[in-house]
GROMACS .gro file of C-alpha atoms in nm:
model
  346
    1UNK     CA    1  -6.709  -3.384  -0.073
    2UNK     CA    2  -6.462  -3.633  -0.217
    3UNK     CA    3  -6.363  -3.941  -0.015
    4UNK     CA    4  -6.062  -4.174  -0.013
    5UNK     CA    5  -6.269  -4.421  -0.218
    6UNK     CA    6  -6.320  -4.154  -0.486
    7UNK     CA    7  -5.945  -4.085  -0.496
    8UNK     CA    8  -5.865  -4.456  -0.520
    9UNK     CA    9  -6.119  -4.504  -0.802
   10UNK     CA   10  -5.982  -4.213  -1.006
   11UNK     CA   11  -5.618  -4.312  -0.950
   12UNK     CA   12  -5.700  -4.680  -1.014
   13UNK     CA   13  -5.536  -4.795  -0.693
   14UNK     CA   14  -5.664  -4.952  -0.372
   15UNK     CA   15  -5.797  -4.748  -0.082
   16UNK     CA   16  -5.511  -4.882   0.131
   17UNK     CA   17  -5.262  -4.738  -0.120
   18UNK     CA   18  -5.421  -4.395  -0.085
   19UNK     CA   19  -5.393  -4.435   0.292
   20UNK     CA   20  -5.023  -4.527   0.265
   21UNK     CA   21  -4.957  -4.218   0.054
   22UNK     CA   22  -5.125  -4.002   0.319
   23UNK     CA   23  -4.964  -4.160   0.626
   24UNK     CA   24  -4.628  -4.273   0.497
   25UNK     CA   25  -4.685  -4.603   0.677
   26UNK     CA   26  -4.541  -4.803   0.382
   27UNK     CA   27  -4.312  -4.713   0.092
   28UNK     CA   28  -4.499  -4.631  -0.230
   29UNK     CA   29  -4.339  -4.588  -0.571
   30UNK     CA   30  -4.306  -4.232  -0.693
   31UNK     CA   31  -4.522  -4.306  -1.000
   32UNK     CA   32  -4.808  -4.438  -0.783
   33UNK     CA   33  -4.769  -4.151  -0.538
   34UNK     CA   34  -4.792  -3.901  -0.824
   35UNK     CA   35  -5.113  -4.065  -0.953
   36UNK     CA   36  -5.273  -4.050  -0.610
   37UNK     CA   37  -5.171  -3.687  -0.553
   38UNK     CA   38  -5.299  -3.589  -0.897
   39UNK     CA   39  -5.635  -3.753  -0.822
   40UNK     CA   40  -5.655  -3.574  -0.487
   41UNK     CA   41  -5.590  -3.242  -0.654
   42UNK     CA   42  -5.845  -3.303  -0.930
   43UNK     CA   43  -6.111  -3.399  -0.675
   44UNK     CA   44  -6.010  -3.123  -0.429
   45UNK     CA   45  -5.976  -3.394  -0.168
   46UNK     CA   46  -5.889  -3.279   0.186
   47UNK     CA   47  -5.746  -3.554   0.410
   48UNK     CA   48  -5.893  -3.558   0.756
   49UNK     CA   49  -5.701  -3.444   1.062
   50UNK     CA   50  -5.617  -3.799   1.172
   51UNK     CA   51  -5.459  -3.884   0.838
   52UNK     CA   52  -5.256  -3.562   0.836
   53UNK     CA   53  -5.146  -3.635   1.189
   54UNK     CA   54  -5.028  -3.985   1.101
   55UNK     CA   55  -4.833  -3.850   0.807
   56UNK     CA   56  -4.653  -3.588   1.015
   57UNK     CA   57  -4.636  -3.795   1.337
   58UNK     CA   58  -4.831  -3.515   1.501
   59UNK     CA   59  -5.187  -3.483   1.622
   60UNK     CA   60  -5.186  -3.110   1.538
   61UNK     CA   61  -5.363  -3.057   1.869
   62UNK     CA   62  -5.225  -2.827   2.136
   63UNK     CA   63  -5.341  -2.816   2.496
   64UNK     CA   64  -5.413  -2.508   2.705
   65UNK     CA   65  -5.412  -2.626   3.065
   66UNK     CA   66  -5.596  -2.382   3.287
   67UNK     CA   67  -5.756  -2.469   3.621
   68UNK     CA   68  -6.112  -2.340   3.653
   69UNK     CA   69  -6.376  -2.334   3.923
   70UNK     CA   70  -6.753  -2.306   3.906
   71UNK     CA   71  -6.724  -1.940   3.797
   72UNK     CA   72  -6.582  -2.046   3.461
   73UNK     CA   73  -6.391  -1.795   3.251
   74UNK     CA   74  -6.428  -1.420   3.283
   75UNK     CA   75  -6.361  -1.168   3.008
   76UNK     CA   76  -5.997  -1.121   3.110
   77UNK     CA   77  -5.918  -1.494   3.113
   78UNK     CA   78  -6.104  -1.537   2.785
   79UNK     CA   79  -5.864  -1.295   2.616
   80UNK     CA   80  -5.573  -1.534   2.688
   81UNK     CA   81  -5.770  -1.822   2.539
   82UNK     CA   82  -5.884  -1.639   2.225
   83UNK     CA   83  -5.532  -1.510   2.158
   84UNK     CA   84  -5.391  -1.861   2.189
   85UNK     CA   85  -5.671  -2.018   1.981
   86UNK     CA   86  -5.627  -1.769   1.697
   87UNK     CA   87  -5.252  -1.831   1.682
   88UNK     CA   88  -5.300  -2.207   1.686
   89UNK     CA   89  -5.563  -2.193   1.412
   90UNK     CA   90  -5.345  -1.971   1.194
   91UNK     CA   91  -5.074  -2.238   1.211
   92UNK     CA   92  -5.315  -2.520   1.129
   93UNK     CA   93  -5.352  -2.653   1.483
   94UNK     CA   94  -5.650  -2.710   1.708
   95UNK     CA   95  -5.641  -2.582   2.066
   96UNK     CA   96  -5.805  -2.787   2.342
   97UNK     CA   97  -5.880  -2.621   2.676
   98UNK     CA   98  -5.836  -2.857   2.972
   99UNK     CA   99  -5.909  -2.752   3.333
  100UNK     CA  100  -5.607  -2.928   3.486
  101UNK     CA  101  -5.490  -2.775   3.812
  102UNK     CA  102  -5.221  -2.860   4.065
  103UNK     CA  103  -5.446  -3.116   4.230
  104UNK     CA  104  -5.502  -3.312   3.909
  105UNK     CA  105  -5.154  -3.460   3.861
  106UNK     CA  106  -5.275  -3.815   3.792
  107UNK     CA  107  -5.508  -3.686   3.520
  108UNK     CA  108  -5.221  -3.482   3.378
  109UNK     CA  109  -4.990  -3.786   3.371
  110UNK     CA  110  -5.252  -3.983   3.180
  111UNK     CA  111  -5.302  -3.699   2.936
  112UNK     CA  112  -4.927  -3.665   2.882
  113UNK     CA  113  -4.859  -4.036   2.832
  114UNK     CA  114  -5.144  -4.076   2.581
  115UNK     CA  115  -4.958  -3.841   2.344
  116UNK     CA  116  -5.281  -3.682   2.229
  117UNK     CA  117  -5.123  -3.335   2.244
  118UNK     CA  118  -4.825  -3.217   2.045
  119UNK     CA  119  -4.748  -2.957   2.310
  120UNK     CA  120  -4.894  -2.770   2.604
  121UNK     CA  121  -4.936  -2.413   2.725
  122UNK     CA  122  -4.970  -2.399   3.102
  123UNK     CA  123  -5.162  -2.120   3.279
  124UNK     CA  124  -5.226  -2.009   3.640
  125UNK     CA  125  -4.870  -2.103   3.730
  126UNK     CA  126  -4.751  -2.139   4.088
  127UNK     CA  127  -4.395  -2.064   4.200
  128UNK     CA  128  -4.345  -2.436   4.267
  129UNK     CA  129  -4.576  -2.595   4.011
  130UNK     CA  130  -4.574  -2.976   4.003
  131UNK     CA  131  -4.750  -2.975   3.666
  132UNK     CA  132  -4.428  -2.850   3.509
  133UNK     CA  133  -4.233  -3.146   3.649
  134UNK     CA  134  -4.495  -3.396   3.527
  135UNK     CA  135  -4.488  -3.257   3.173
  136UNK     CA  136  -4.109  -3.238   3.163
  137UNK     CA  137  -4.078  -3.599   3.281
  138UNK     CA  138  -4.318  -3.704   3.003
  139UNK     CA  139  -4.110  -3.503   2.752
  140UNK     CA  140  -4.410  -3.291   2.646
  141UNK     CA  141  -4.312  -2.960   2.479
  142UNK     CA  142  -4.416  -2.684   2.716
  143UNK     CA  143  -4.457  -2.306   2.740
  144UNK     CA  144  -4.584  -2.123   3.048
  145UNK     CA  145  -4.811  -1.822   3.067
  146UNK     CA  146  -4.672  -1.725   3.405
  147UNK     CA  147  -4.348  -1.815   3.582
  148UNK     CA  148  -4.225  -2.062   3.835
  149UNK     CA  149  -3.974  -1.951   4.097
  150UNK     CA  150  -3.691  -2.116   3.902
  151UNK     CA  151  -3.733  -2.058   3.529
  152UNK     CA  152  -3.410  -2.231   3.420
  153UNK     CA  153  -3.465  -2.417   3.095
  154UNK     CA  154  -3.828  -2.306   3.068
  155UNK     CA  155  -4.003  -2.096   2.806
  156UNK     CA  156  -4.256  -1.849   2.940
  157UNK     CA  157  -4.446  -1.529   2.874
  158UNK     CA  158  -4.585  -1.336   3.167
  159UNK     CA  159  -4.706  -1.000   3.286
  160UNK     CA  160  -4.435  -0.770   3.415
  161UNK     CA  161  -4.598  -0.733   3.755
  162UNK     CA  162  -4.328  -0.511   3.901
  163UNK     CA  163  -4.364  -0.250   3.628
  164UNK     CA  164  -4.744  -0.282   3.627
  165UNK     CA  165  -4.779  -0.225   4.001
  166UNK     CA  166  -4.521   0.052   4.001
  167UNK     CA  167  -4.713   0.236   3.729
  168UNK     CA  168  -5.047   0.190   3.908
  169UNK     CA  169  -4.909   0.318   4.238
  170UNK     CA  170  -4.735   0.602   4.056
  171UNK     CA  171  -5.064   0.708   3.896
  172UNK     CA  172  -5.236   0.728   4.234
  173UNK     CA  173  -4.944   0.900   4.408
  174UNK     CA  174  -4.924   1.147   4.122
  175UNK     CA  175  -5.287   1.240   4.188
  176UNK     CA  176  -5.199   1.309   4.551
  177UNK     CA  177  -5.299   0.987   4.725
  178UNK     CA  178  -5.096   0.879   5.026
  179UNK     CA  179  -5.314   0.613   5.190
  180UNK     CA  180  -5.343   0.339   4.929
  181UNK     CA  181  -5.465  -0.012   5.004
  182UNK     CA  182  -5.396  -0.312   4.780
  183UNK     CA  183  -5.671  -0.580   4.760
  184UNK     CA  184  -5.509  -0.903   4.644
  185UNK     CA  185  -5.640  -1.255   4.588
  186UNK     CA  186  -5.735  -1.473   4.885
  187UNK     CA  187  -5.506  -1.588   5.164
  188UNK     CA  188  -5.550  -1.946   5.039
  189UNK     CA  189  -5.438  -1.843   4.691
  190UNK     CA  190  -5.132  -1.673   4.834
  191UNK     CA  191  -5.055  -1.984   5.038
  192UNK     CA  192  -5.054  -2.204   4.726
  193UNK     CA  193  -4.771  -1.995   4.582
  194UNK     CA  194  -4.976  -1.845   4.300
  195UNK     CA  195  -4.722  -1.634   4.110
  196UNK     CA  196  -4.925  -1.320   4.025
  197UNK     CA  197  -5.056  -1.281   4.380
  198UNK     CA  198  -4.710  -1.310   4.536
  199UNK     CA  199  -4.533  -1.098   4.277
  200UNK     CA  200  -4.785  -0.814   4.300
  201UNK     CA  201  -4.772  -0.828   4.680
  202UNK     CA  202  -4.395  -0.782   4.674
  203UNK     CA  203  -4.411  -0.518   4.399
  204UNK     CA  204  -4.670  -0.318   4.595
  205UNK     CA  205  -4.454  -0.316   4.908
  206UNK     CA  206  -4.154  -0.205   4.702
  207UNK     CA  207  -4.341   0.070   4.513
  208UNK     CA  208  -4.504   0.215   4.824
  209UNK     CA  209  -4.177   0.204   5.018
  210UNK     CA  210  -3.998   0.387   4.738
  211UNK     CA  211  -4.257   0.666   4.770
  212UNK     CA  212  -4.208   0.674   5.147
  213UNK     CA  213  -4.559   0.538   5.206
  214UNK     CA  214  -4.690   0.256   5.423
  215UNK     CA  215  -4.806  -0.047   5.224
  216UNK     CA  216  -5.135  -0.204   5.337
  217UNK     CA  217  -5.247  -0.526   5.164
  218UNK     CA  218  -5.575  -0.705   5.220
  219UNK     CA  219  -5.639  -1.060   5.096
  220UNK     CA  220  -5.989  -1.104   4.951
  221UNK     CA  221  -6.193  -1.407   4.858
  222UNK     CA  222  -6.276  -1.419   4.487
  223UNK     CA  223  -6.636  -1.303   4.523
  224UNK     CA  224  -6.839  -0.987   4.561
  225UNK     CA  225  -6.887  -1.073   4.929
  226UNK     CA  226  -6.512  -1.112   4.956
  227UNK     CA  227  -6.467  -0.766   4.810
  228UNK     CA  228  -6.707  -0.613   5.062
  229UNK     CA  229  -6.530  -0.786   5.349
  230UNK     CA  230  -6.191  -0.679   5.219
  231UNK     CA  231  -6.292  -0.314   5.203
  232UNK     CA  232  -6.428  -0.329   5.557
  233UNK     CA  233  -6.094  -0.474   5.667
  234UNK     CA  234  -5.912  -0.203   5.472
  235UNK     CA  235  -6.097   0.074   5.655
  236UNK     CA  236  -6.026  -0.099   5.986
  237UNK     CA  237  -5.653  -0.094   5.913
  238UNK     CA  238  -5.636   0.239   5.729
  239UNK     CA  239  -5.937   0.460   5.814
  240UNK     CA  240  -5.787   0.747   5.615
  241UNK     CA  241  -5.754   0.550   5.292
  242UNK     CA  242  -5.827   0.749   4.975
  243UNK     CA  243  -5.742   0.490   4.709
  244UNK     CA  244  -5.782   0.118   4.646
  245UNK     CA  245  -5.572  -0.084   4.405
  246UNK     CA  246  -5.726  -0.426   4.336
  247UNK     CA  247  -5.620  -0.735   4.143
  248UNK     CA  248  -5.932  -0.940   4.197
  249UNK     CA  249  -6.195  -0.894   3.928
  250UNK     CA  250  -6.462  -1.089   4.112
  251UNK     CA  251  -6.414  -0.890   4.430
  252UNK     CA  252  -6.392  -0.547   4.263
  253UNK     CA  253  -6.770  -0.509   4.234
  254UNK     CA  254  -6.810  -0.594   4.602
  255UNK     CA  255  -6.556  -0.321   4.678
  256UNK     CA  256  -6.756  -0.071   4.477
  257UNK     CA  257  -7.078  -0.182   4.644
  258UNK     CA  258  -6.929  -0.146   4.991
  259UNK     CA  259  -6.809   0.204   4.911
  260UNK     CA  260  -7.160   0.299   4.798
  261UNK     CA  261  -7.306   0.141   5.111
  262UNK     CA  262  -7.080   0.360   5.322
  263UNK     CA  263  -7.199   0.670   5.140
  264UNK     CA  264  -6.865   0.717   4.966
  265UNK     CA  265  -6.835   0.831   4.606
  266UNK     CA  266  -6.590   0.703   4.344
  267UNK     CA  267  -6.367   0.886   4.268
  268UNK     CA  268  -6.453   1.191   4.482
  269UNK     CA  269  -6.400   1.012   4.814
  270UNK     CA  270  -6.205   0.702   4.713
  271UNK     CA  271  -6.024   0.631   4.388
  272UNK     CA  272  -6.019   0.274   4.254
  273UNK     CA  273  -5.778   0.109   4.011
  274UNK     CA  274  -5.846  -0.241   3.881
  275UNK     CA  275  -5.527  -0.421   3.792
  276UNK     CA  276  -5.475  -0.695   3.530
  277UNK     CA  277  -5.822  -0.658   3.388
  278UNK     CA  278  -5.995  -0.625   3.052
  279UNK     CA  279  -6.170  -0.321   2.903
  280UNK     CA  280  -6.495  -0.520   2.901
  281UNK     CA  281  -6.482  -0.566   3.278
  282UNK     CA  282  -6.358  -0.212   3.346
  283UNK     CA  283  -6.647  -0.061   3.152
  284UNK     CA  284  -6.912  -0.262   3.339
  285UNK     CA  285  -6.867  -0.043   3.645
  286UNK     CA  286  -7.011   0.302   3.707
  287UNK     CA  287  -6.799   0.502   3.679
  288UNK     CA  288  -6.588   0.300   3.438
  289UNK     CA  289  -6.275   0.177   3.609
  290UNK     CA  290  -5.929   0.313   3.560
  291UNK     CA  291  -5.737  -0.005   3.493
  292UNK     CA  292  -5.405  -0.166   3.425
  293UNK     CA  293  -5.526  -0.350   3.116
  294UNK     CA  294  -5.407  -0.707   3.077
  295UNK     CA  295  -5.213  -0.800   2.761
  296UNK     CA  296  -5.391  -1.135   2.769
  297UNK     CA  297  -5.451  -1.180   2.398
  298UNK     CA  298  -5.088  -1.098   2.314
  299UNK     CA  299  -4.960  -1.334   2.583
  300UNK     CA  300  -5.178  -1.616   2.450
  301UNK     CA  301  -5.054  -1.558   2.096
  302UNK     CA  302  -4.687  -1.534   2.192
  303UNK     CA  303  -4.708  -1.850   2.402
  304UNK     CA  304  -4.846  -2.053   2.109
  305UNK     CA  305  -4.588  -1.910   1.869
  306UNK     CA  306  -4.309  -2.004   2.111
  307UNK     CA  307  -4.454  -2.354   2.151
  308UNK     CA  308  -4.470  -2.405   1.774
  309UNK     CA  309  -4.103  -2.305   1.744
  310UNK     CA  310  -4.019  -2.575   2.000
  311UNK     CA  311  -4.213  -2.830   1.796
  312UNK     CA  312  -4.030  -2.732   1.478
  313UNK     CA  313  -3.685  -2.718   1.638
  314UNK     CA  314  -3.657  -2.918   1.962
  315UNK     CA  315  -3.365  -2.810   2.174
  316UNK     CA  316  -3.375  -2.452   2.047
  317UNK     CA  317  -3.341  -2.138   2.253
  318UNK     CA  318  -3.590  -2.083   2.533
  319UNK     CA  319  -3.835  -1.794   2.500
  320UNK     CA  320  -3.867  -1.575   2.811
  321UNK     CA  321  -4.064  -1.250   2.785
  322UNK     CA  322  -4.247  -1.009   3.015
  323UNK     CA  323  -4.519  -0.765   2.904
  324UNK     CA  324  -4.655  -0.491   3.132
  325UNK     CA  325  -5.021  -0.402   3.164
  326UNK     CA  326  -5.121  -0.069   3.008
  327UNK     CA  327  -5.265   0.210   3.220
  328UNK     CA  328  -5.604   0.321   3.086
  329UNK     CA  329  -5.747   0.613   3.280
  330UNK     CA  330  -6.125   0.621   3.304
  331UNK     CA  331  -6.363   0.764   3.559
  332UNK     CA  332  -6.266   0.592   3.886
  333UNK     CA  333  -5.953   0.790   3.977
  334UNK     CA  334  -5.908   1.155   4.069
  335UNK     CA  335  -5.720   1.371   4.318
  336UNK     CA  336  -5.827   1.319   4.681
  337UNK     CA  337  -6.104   1.560   4.770
  338UNK     CA  338  -5.981   1.620   5.125
  339UNK     CA  339  -5.627   1.746   5.152
  340UNK     CA  340  -5.650   1.712   5.529
  341UNK     CA  341  -5.678   1.336   5.496
  342UNK     CA  342  -5.364   1.335   5.283
  343UNK     CA  343  -5.168   1.540   5.527
  344UNK     CA  344  -5.260   1.327   5.828
  345UNK     CA  345  -5.020   1.051   5.728
  346UNK     CA  346  -4.736   1.249   5.584
   0.00000   0.00000   0.00000
């Protein structure tokens, strides 16, 4: 592989001159520049990322800021990352994943002031997310995957939770279910103002009310044990339940286990819909889960494309877009077996 020294030797200039041509740090005559560029082409020389960054005043590194816990990334979260990484790579950028959450504001300020990143995509957004303020104050180009409560002046892509929940509830109601319980994320997550948890809560209440049905929501810890506890709480509140809608991938397998432990069959006794999930997760269960499949890869790609437009044209129009999840019917939903249970709550 050719080096800067090889280019300098062939062009009969100093190594520093080659560096100046690459970085633009000093003016170089057109004749000398042409000699250096011709030598680079002849040697198939590829300048390293740092040199390209100096020349363009960019690092060509984008950040994906996504808080994580000890569980790491599941298949559904990974789809967001791979979609974003592919879009960044296609545009000649590197994508760096950084687990910066709402409690890491000092770390975020340091990261922003070091100017290591040309721009940032922010995930796991809360309705009042201080990370947005920190990045705006540091003048870091920013796109959200998710939405704050006030989206004025912000670019974002997000799931259309209202349409997603309405379609999931409509699927279950269309099968004949009347006692449907929604298993959400934990009470602590709701208390932090986590956007998806709050928006799906409100959408569930609205969808059930529109069908003339009583909404019952249970908060569940993000674990299999949390899922088992949530289902026990659901039966305590709604003993006649015939369907569970869940947006908690970690808890969903605890829900299924608790149903089995109670001698209940899916979908004959209780139907289950997993919401905002990936096909890989849905197909791990037996039976495979009917799911509202997350558009994670598309959201990751669109977020990066919007961010790159901001880098190329600062001050341009903001990008604001919602995508619904897609209903994929598998083996975990069916009509309620007992019509008497349906009629009890009509």
